[in-house]
Short mmCIF file of C-alpha atoms in Angstrom, two decimals:
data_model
loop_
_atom_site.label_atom_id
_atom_site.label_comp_id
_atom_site.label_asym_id
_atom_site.label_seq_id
_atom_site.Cartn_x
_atom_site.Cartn_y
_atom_site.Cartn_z
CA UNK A 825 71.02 1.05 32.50
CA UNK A 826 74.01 0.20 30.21
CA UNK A 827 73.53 -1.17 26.56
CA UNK A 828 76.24 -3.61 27.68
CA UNK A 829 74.57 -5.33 30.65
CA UNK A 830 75.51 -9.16 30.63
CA UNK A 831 72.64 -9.99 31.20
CA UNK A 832 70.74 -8.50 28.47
CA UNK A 833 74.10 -8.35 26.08
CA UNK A 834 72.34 -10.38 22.63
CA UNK A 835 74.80 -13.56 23.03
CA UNK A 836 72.76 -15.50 20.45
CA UNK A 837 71.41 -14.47 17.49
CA UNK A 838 68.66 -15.84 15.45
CA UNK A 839 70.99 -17.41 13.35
CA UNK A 840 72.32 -19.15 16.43
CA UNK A 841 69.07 -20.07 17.80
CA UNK A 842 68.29 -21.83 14.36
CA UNK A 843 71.19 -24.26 14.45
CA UNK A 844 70.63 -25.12 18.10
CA UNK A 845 67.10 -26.20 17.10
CA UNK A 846 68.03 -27.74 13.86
CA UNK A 847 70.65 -30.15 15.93
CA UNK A 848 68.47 -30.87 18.61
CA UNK A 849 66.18 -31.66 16.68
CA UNK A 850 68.30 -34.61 14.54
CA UNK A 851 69.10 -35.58 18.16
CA UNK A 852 65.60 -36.21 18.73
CA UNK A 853 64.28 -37.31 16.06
CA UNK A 854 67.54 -40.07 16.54
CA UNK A 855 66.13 -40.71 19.95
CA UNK A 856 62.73 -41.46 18.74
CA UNK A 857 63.67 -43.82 16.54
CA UNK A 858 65.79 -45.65 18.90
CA UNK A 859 63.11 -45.71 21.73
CA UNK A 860 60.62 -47.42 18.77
CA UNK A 861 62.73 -50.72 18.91
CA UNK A 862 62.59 -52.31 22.03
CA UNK A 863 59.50 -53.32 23.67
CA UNK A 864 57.79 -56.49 25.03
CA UNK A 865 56.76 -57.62 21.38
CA UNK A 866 58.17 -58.70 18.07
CA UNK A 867 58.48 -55.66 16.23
CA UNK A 868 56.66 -55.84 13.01
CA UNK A 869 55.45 -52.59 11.16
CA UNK A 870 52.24 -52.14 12.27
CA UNK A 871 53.65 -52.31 16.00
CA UNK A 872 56.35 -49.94 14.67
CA UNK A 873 53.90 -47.19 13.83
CA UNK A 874 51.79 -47.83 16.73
CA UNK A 875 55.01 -47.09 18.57
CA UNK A 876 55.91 -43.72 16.35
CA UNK A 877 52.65 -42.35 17.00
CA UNK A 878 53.14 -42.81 20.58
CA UNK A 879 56.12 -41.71 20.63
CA UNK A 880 55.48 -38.68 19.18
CA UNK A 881 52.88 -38.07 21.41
CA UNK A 882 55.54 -38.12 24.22
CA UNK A 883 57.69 -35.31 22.54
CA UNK A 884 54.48 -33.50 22.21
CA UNK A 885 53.79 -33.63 25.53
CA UNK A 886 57.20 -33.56 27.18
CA UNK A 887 57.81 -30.25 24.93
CA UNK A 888 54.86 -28.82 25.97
CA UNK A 889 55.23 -29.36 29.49
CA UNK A 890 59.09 -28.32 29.69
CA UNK A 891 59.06 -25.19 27.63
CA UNK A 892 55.64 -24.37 29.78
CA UNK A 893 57.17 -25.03 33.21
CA UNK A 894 60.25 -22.77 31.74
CA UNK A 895 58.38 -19.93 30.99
CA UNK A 896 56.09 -19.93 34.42
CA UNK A 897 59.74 -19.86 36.25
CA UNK A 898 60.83 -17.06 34.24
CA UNK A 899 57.85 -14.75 34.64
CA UNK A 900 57.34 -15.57 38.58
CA UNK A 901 61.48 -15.71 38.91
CA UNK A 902 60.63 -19.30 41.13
CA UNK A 903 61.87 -22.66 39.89
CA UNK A 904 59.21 -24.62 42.20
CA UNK A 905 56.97 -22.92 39.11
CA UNK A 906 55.61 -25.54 36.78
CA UNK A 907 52.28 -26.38 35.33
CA UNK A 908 51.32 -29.17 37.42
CA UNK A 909 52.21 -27.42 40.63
CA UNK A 910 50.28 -24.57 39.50
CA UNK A 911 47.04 -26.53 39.44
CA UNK A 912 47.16 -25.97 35.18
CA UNK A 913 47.14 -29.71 34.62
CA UNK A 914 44.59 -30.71 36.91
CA UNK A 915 42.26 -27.59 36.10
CA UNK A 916 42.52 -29.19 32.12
CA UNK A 917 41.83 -33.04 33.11
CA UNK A 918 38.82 -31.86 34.60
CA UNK A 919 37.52 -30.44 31.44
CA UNK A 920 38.90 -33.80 29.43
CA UNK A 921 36.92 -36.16 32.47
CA UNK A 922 34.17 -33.81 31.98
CA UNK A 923 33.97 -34.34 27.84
CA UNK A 924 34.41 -38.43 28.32
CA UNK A 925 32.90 -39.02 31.63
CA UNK A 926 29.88 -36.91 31.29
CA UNK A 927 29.37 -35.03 28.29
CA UNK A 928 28.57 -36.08 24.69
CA UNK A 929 31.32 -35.67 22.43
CA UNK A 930 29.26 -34.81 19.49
CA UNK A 931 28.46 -31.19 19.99
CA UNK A 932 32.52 -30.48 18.62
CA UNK A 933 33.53 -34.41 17.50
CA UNK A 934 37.53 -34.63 18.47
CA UNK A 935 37.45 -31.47 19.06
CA UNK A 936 35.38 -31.62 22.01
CA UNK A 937 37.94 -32.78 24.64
CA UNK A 938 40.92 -30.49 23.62
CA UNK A 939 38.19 -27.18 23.91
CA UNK A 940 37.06 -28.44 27.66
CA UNK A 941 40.81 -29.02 28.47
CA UNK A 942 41.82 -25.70 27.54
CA UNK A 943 38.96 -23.81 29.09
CA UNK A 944 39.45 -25.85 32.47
CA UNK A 945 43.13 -24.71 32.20
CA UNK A 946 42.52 -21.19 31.87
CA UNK A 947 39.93 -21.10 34.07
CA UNK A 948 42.23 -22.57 36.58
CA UNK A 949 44.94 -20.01 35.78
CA UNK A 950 42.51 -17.13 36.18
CA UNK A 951 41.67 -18.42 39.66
CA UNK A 952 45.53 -18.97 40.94
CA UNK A 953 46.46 -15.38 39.11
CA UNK A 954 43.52 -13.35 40.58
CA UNK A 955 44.53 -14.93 44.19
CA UNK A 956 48.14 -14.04 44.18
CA UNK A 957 47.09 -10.39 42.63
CA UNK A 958 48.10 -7.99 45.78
CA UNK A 959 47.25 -4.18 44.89
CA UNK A 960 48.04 -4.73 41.17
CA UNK A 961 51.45 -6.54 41.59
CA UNK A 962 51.62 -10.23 41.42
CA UNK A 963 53.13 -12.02 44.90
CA UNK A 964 54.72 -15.00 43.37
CA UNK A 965 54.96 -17.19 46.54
CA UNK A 966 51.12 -16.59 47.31
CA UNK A 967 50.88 -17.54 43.64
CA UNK A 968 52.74 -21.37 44.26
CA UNK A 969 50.99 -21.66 47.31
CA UNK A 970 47.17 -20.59 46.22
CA UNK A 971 48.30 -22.96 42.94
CA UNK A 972 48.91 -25.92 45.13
CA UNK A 973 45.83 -25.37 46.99
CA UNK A 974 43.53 -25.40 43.78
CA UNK A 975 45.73 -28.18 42.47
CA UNK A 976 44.37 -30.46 45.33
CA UNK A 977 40.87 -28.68 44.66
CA UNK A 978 41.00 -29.95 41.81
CA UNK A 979 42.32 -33.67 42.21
CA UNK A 980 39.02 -33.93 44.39
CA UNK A 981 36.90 -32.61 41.86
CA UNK A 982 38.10 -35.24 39.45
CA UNK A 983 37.46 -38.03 41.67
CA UNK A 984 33.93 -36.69 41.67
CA UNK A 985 33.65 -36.86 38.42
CA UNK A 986 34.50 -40.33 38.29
CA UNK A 987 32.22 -41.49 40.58
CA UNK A 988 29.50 -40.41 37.69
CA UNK A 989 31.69 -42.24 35.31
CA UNK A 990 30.70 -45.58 33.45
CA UNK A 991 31.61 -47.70 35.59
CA UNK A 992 33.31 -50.32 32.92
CA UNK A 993 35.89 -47.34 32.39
CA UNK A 994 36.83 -46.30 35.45
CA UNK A 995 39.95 -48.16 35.53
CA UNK A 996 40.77 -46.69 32.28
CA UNK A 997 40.18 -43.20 33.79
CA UNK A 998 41.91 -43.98 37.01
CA UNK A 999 45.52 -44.93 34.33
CA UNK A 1000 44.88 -41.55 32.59
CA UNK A 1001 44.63 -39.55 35.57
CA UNK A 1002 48.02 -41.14 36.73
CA UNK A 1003 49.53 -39.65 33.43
CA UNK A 1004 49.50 -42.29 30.74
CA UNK A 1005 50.16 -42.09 26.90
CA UNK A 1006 47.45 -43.64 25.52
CA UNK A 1007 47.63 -46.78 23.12
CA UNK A 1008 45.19 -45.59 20.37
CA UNK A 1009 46.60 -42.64 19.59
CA UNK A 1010 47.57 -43.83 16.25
CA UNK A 1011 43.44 -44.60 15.75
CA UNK A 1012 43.28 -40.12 16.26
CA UNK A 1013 45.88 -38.23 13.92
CA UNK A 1014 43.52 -35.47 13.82
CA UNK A 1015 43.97 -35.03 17.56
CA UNK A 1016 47.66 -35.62 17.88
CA UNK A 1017 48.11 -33.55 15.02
CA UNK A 1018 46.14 -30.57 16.81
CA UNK A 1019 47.82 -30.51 20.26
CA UNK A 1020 51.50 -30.88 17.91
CA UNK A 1021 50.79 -27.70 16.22
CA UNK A 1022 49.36 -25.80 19.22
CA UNK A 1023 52.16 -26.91 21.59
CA UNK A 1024 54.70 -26.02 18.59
CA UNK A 1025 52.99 -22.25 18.07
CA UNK A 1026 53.14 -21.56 21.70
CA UNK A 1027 56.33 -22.68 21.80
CA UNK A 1028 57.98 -20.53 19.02
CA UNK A 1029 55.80 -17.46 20.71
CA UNK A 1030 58.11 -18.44 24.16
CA UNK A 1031 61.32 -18.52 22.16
CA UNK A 1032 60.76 -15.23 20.76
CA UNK A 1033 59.83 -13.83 24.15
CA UNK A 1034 63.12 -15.14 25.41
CA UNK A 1035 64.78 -11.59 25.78
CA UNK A 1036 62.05 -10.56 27.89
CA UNK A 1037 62.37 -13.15 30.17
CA UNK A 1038 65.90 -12.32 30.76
CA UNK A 1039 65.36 -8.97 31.75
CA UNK A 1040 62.64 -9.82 34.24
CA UNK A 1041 64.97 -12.08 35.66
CA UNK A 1042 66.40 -8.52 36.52
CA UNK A 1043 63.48 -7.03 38.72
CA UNK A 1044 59.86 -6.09 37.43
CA UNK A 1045 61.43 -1.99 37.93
CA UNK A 1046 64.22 -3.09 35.54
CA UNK A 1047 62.23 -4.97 33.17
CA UNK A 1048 60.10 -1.73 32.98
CA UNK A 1049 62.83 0.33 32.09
CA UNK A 1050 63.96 -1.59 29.17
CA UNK A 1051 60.66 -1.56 27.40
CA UNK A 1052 59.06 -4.80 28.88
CA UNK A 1053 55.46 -4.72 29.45
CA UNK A 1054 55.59 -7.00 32.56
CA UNK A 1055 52.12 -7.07 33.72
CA UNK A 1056 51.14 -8.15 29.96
CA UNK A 1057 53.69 -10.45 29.39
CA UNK A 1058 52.81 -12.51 32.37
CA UNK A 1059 49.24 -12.68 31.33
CA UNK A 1060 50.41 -13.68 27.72
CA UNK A 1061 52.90 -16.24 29.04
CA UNK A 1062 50.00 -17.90 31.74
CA UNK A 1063 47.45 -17.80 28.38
CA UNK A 1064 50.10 -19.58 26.53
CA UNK A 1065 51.61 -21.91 29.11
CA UNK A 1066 47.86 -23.32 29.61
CA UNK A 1067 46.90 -23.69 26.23
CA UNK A 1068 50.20 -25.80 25.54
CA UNK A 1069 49.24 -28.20 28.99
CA UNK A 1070 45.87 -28.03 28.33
CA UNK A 1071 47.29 -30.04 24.78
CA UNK A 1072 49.12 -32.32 26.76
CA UNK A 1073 46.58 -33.29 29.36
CA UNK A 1074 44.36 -33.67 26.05
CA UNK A 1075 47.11 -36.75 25.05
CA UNK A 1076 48.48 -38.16 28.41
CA UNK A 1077 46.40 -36.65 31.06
CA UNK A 1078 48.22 -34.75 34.21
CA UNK A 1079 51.76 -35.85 34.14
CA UNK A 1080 53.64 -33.94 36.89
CA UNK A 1081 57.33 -32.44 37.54
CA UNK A 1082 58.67 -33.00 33.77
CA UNK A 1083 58.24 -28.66 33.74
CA UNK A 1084 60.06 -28.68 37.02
CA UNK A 1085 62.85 -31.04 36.32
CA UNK A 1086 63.58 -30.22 33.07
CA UNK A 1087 63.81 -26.46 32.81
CA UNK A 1088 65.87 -26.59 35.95
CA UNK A 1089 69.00 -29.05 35.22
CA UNK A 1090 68.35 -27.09 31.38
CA UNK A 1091 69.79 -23.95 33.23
CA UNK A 1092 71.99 -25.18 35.40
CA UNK A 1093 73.84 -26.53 32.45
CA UNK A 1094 73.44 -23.78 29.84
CA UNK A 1095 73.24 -20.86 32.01
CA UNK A 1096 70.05 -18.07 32.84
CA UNK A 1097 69.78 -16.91 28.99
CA UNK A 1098 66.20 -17.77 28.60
CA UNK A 1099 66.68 -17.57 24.58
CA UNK A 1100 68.77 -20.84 24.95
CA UNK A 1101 66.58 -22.22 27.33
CA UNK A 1102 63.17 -21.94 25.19
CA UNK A 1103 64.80 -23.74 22.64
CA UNK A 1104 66.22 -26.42 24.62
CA UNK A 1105 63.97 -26.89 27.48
CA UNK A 1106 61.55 -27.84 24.89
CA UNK A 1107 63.62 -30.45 23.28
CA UNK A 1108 64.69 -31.99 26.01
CA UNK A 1109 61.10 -32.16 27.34
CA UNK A 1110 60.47 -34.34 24.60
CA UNK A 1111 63.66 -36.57 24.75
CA UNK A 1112 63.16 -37.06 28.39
CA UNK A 1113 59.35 -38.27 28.49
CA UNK A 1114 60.53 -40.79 25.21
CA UNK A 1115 63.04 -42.26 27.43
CA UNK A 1116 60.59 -42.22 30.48
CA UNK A 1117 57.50 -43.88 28.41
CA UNK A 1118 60.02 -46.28 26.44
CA UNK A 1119 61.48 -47.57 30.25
CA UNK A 1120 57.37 -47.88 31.57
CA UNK A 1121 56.64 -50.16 28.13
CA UNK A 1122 59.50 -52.39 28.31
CA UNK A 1123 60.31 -52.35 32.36
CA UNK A 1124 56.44 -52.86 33.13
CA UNK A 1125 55.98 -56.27 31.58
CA UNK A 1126 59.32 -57.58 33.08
CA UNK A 1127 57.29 -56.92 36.20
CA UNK A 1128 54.24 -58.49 35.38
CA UNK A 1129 52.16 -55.26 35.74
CA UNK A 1130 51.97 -54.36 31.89
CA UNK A 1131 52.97 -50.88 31.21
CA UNK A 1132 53.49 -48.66 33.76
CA UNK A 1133 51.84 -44.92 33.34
CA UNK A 1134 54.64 -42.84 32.50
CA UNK A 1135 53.20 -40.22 35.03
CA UNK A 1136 54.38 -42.73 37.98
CA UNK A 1137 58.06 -42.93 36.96
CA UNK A 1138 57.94 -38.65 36.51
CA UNK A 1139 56.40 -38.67 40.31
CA UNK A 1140 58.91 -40.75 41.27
CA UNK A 1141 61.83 -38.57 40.03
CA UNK A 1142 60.28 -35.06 40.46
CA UNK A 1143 58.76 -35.71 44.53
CA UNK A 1144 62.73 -35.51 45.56
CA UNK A 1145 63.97 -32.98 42.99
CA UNK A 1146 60.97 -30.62 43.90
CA UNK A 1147 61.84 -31.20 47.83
CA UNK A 1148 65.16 -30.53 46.93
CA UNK A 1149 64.65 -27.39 45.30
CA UNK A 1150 62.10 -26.16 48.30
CA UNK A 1151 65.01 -27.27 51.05
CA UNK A 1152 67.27 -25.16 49.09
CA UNK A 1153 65.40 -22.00 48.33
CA UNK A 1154 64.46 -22.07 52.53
CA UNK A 1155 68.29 -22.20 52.89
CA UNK A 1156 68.67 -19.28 50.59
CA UNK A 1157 65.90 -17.30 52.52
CA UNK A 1158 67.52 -17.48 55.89
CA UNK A 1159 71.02 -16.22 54.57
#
C-alpha cells in the first residue's frame, strides 16, 4: 500500500492536535462556568462550589464515556459500539452496589468502590470478548449482541443486589442506578480526583492510538500490513475503555448512550480521522453531560420532582438515535 493513502496521509500533527485541545478546552472550561449559575437556589459560594465539583464530575464522566464509546467503534468498525451497550457499565455498577450494598468499605477506604467497579468492568469485558472470539478473530456483531445480552444479565444481577440492600437506601440506590451525579461529591475530592486522572491517562493513551484506529478502519488484513498489532490493540483499547467507565460508574453510576451519541455526530461533523476524534469526542463528552445535568437541576424543580437523574434525559435522547443508527446499518446490509 501507498505512503500516500488518504486515509492514513498524517493530516494533523501533534502540534495540531495540541491547539485543538487547548481551545476546546477554554470552550469548556467557559461552559462550566456558565452551567454553575443557574439553578433552583440563590447562588451563594458555598452553592457555587458545590456546583463546580459537580460539574466537574460531569466532564469527567461525559469524557470518559465519549472518548470510550469512540474507541470501542473504532476497534469493532460498529457505531452501535459503546460502553453501556456493551454491558461495561452495568458489569462496573455491580462491583460499586457490591462495595455499598454489601461489603465493608474499610478493607481499601475510598478506594474500595472504584477497585470493585473496575474489576466488575473487566470482568464483564472478558466475558463479551471471549464470546464473540470465533477461531481467533473477533466477530463484531456477535460481540454487540453477546454485550447486550450480559448487559441485561447484569441489570438483573443488580436488582439482586438491592434486594440485600439497607433498606433506608434503596431509593438512593434505585437514583444511582438510573445514572445520577451525586450531590456530595464535593464531601470526596480524593475520589473525584482519582477517576479525573484515570479517565484523563486513558484518554491521552486513545489519542495517541488515533493512527491506529484509522487504519483498522481499513480492514484487520490492512491494518496488519501497516504495522498494527490488531489483536493487541483491541485488547489494550477494551482494558482501557473499561477502566475509564468503570471511573465513571464510580461518580454517576450507568449512564447510557452519551458514547453512542457523541462519538457519532463527532464524526459526522469532523470526518473518520480518529486523531481528531479522540481529542474531541472527549471534550464534547464533557460539554454535553454539563448541559444535560445543568437542564435535570434547574428543569426538575420547575416540575416538582427535584432533580431529575441525568441518566433519564441521556435515555431519552440516545433510545431514538441508537434505533436510528440500527434502522440504518439494516438498510446498508441489504444494499
Amino acid at each position: 500500500m501507498s505512503d500516500d493513502s488518504p486515509a492514513l496521509k498524517p493530516v494533523l500533527t501533534l502540534k495540531g492536535l495540541l491547539v485543538w485541545a487547548g481551545i476546546l478546552a477554554c470552550v469548556t472550561v467557559v461552559v462550566a462556568l456558565g452551567c454553575s449559575l443557574p439553578g433552583a437556589h440563590r447562588l451563594t459560594w458555598n452553592i457555587w462550589t458545590m456546583r463546580l465539583f459537580r460539574l466537574a464530575a460531569a466532564a469527567t464522566v461525559g469524557a470518559a464515556l465519549a472518548a470510550a464509546g469512540m474507541a470501542l467503534q473504532a476497534i469493532l468498525r460498529n457505531p452501535l459500539a459503546e460502553p453501556y451497550v456493551l454491558g461495561v457499565s452495568s458489569g462496573a455498577g455491580i462491583g460499586v452496589l457490591a462495595g455499598t450494598a454489601i461489603l465493608p468499605l474499610a478493607a481499601l477506604g475510598w478506594l474500595t468502590i472504584p477497585a470493585l467497579a473496575m474489576i466488575g468492568a473487566l470482568a464483564t469485558c472478558a466475558v463479551v470478548y471471549a464470546i464473540a472470539q470465533r477461531r481467533g478473530r473477533l466477530d463484531p456483531f456477535v460481540l454487540i449482541l453477546s454485550g447486550v445480552i450480559i448487559n441485561v444479565f447484569n441489570g438483573a444481577v443488580m436488582m439482586g443486589l438491592l434486594l440485600l440492600a439497607d433498606r433506608n437506601k434503596i431509593l438512593e440506590f434505585i437514583r444511582w442506578s438510573m445514572g445520577d451525579l451525586p450531590q456530595w461529591i464535593w464531601a470526596e475530592p480524593l475520589l473525584l480526583v482519582f477517576c479525573a486522572v484515570l479517565v484523563a491517562a486513558g484518554w491521552v493513551m486513545l489519542v495517541f492510538r488515533g493512527s491506529a484506529y484509522n487504519a483498522l478502519g481499513l480492514g484487520d488484513d490492512v491494518a496488519q500490513s501497516t504495522g498494527v498489532a490488531v489483536d493487541r490493540l483491541r485488547v489494550e483499547t477494551f482494558i482501557v475503555a473499561a477502566l475509564m467507565t468503570a471511573a465513571a460508574v464510580c461518580l454517576a453510576g450507568p449512564i447510557g448512550f452519551v458514547g453512542l451519541i457523541v462519538p457519532h455526530v463527532c464524526r459526522m461533523i469532523l470526518g473518520a480521522d480518529h486523531r481528531r476524534l479522540a481529542v474531541v469526542s472527549g471534550f464534547a463528552g464533557a460539554i454535553f453531560l454539563m448541559a444535560a445535568d445543568t437542564l435535570c437541576r434547574t428543569v426538575g424543580p420547575m416540575l416538582g420532582v427535584g432533580k431529575i437523574p441525568v441518566g433519564i434525559i441521556t435515555a431519552l435522547s440516545g433510545g431514538p438515535f441508537f434505533i436510528v443508527l440500527l434502522r440504518r446499518r439494516a438498510g446498508e446490509s441489504q444494499l
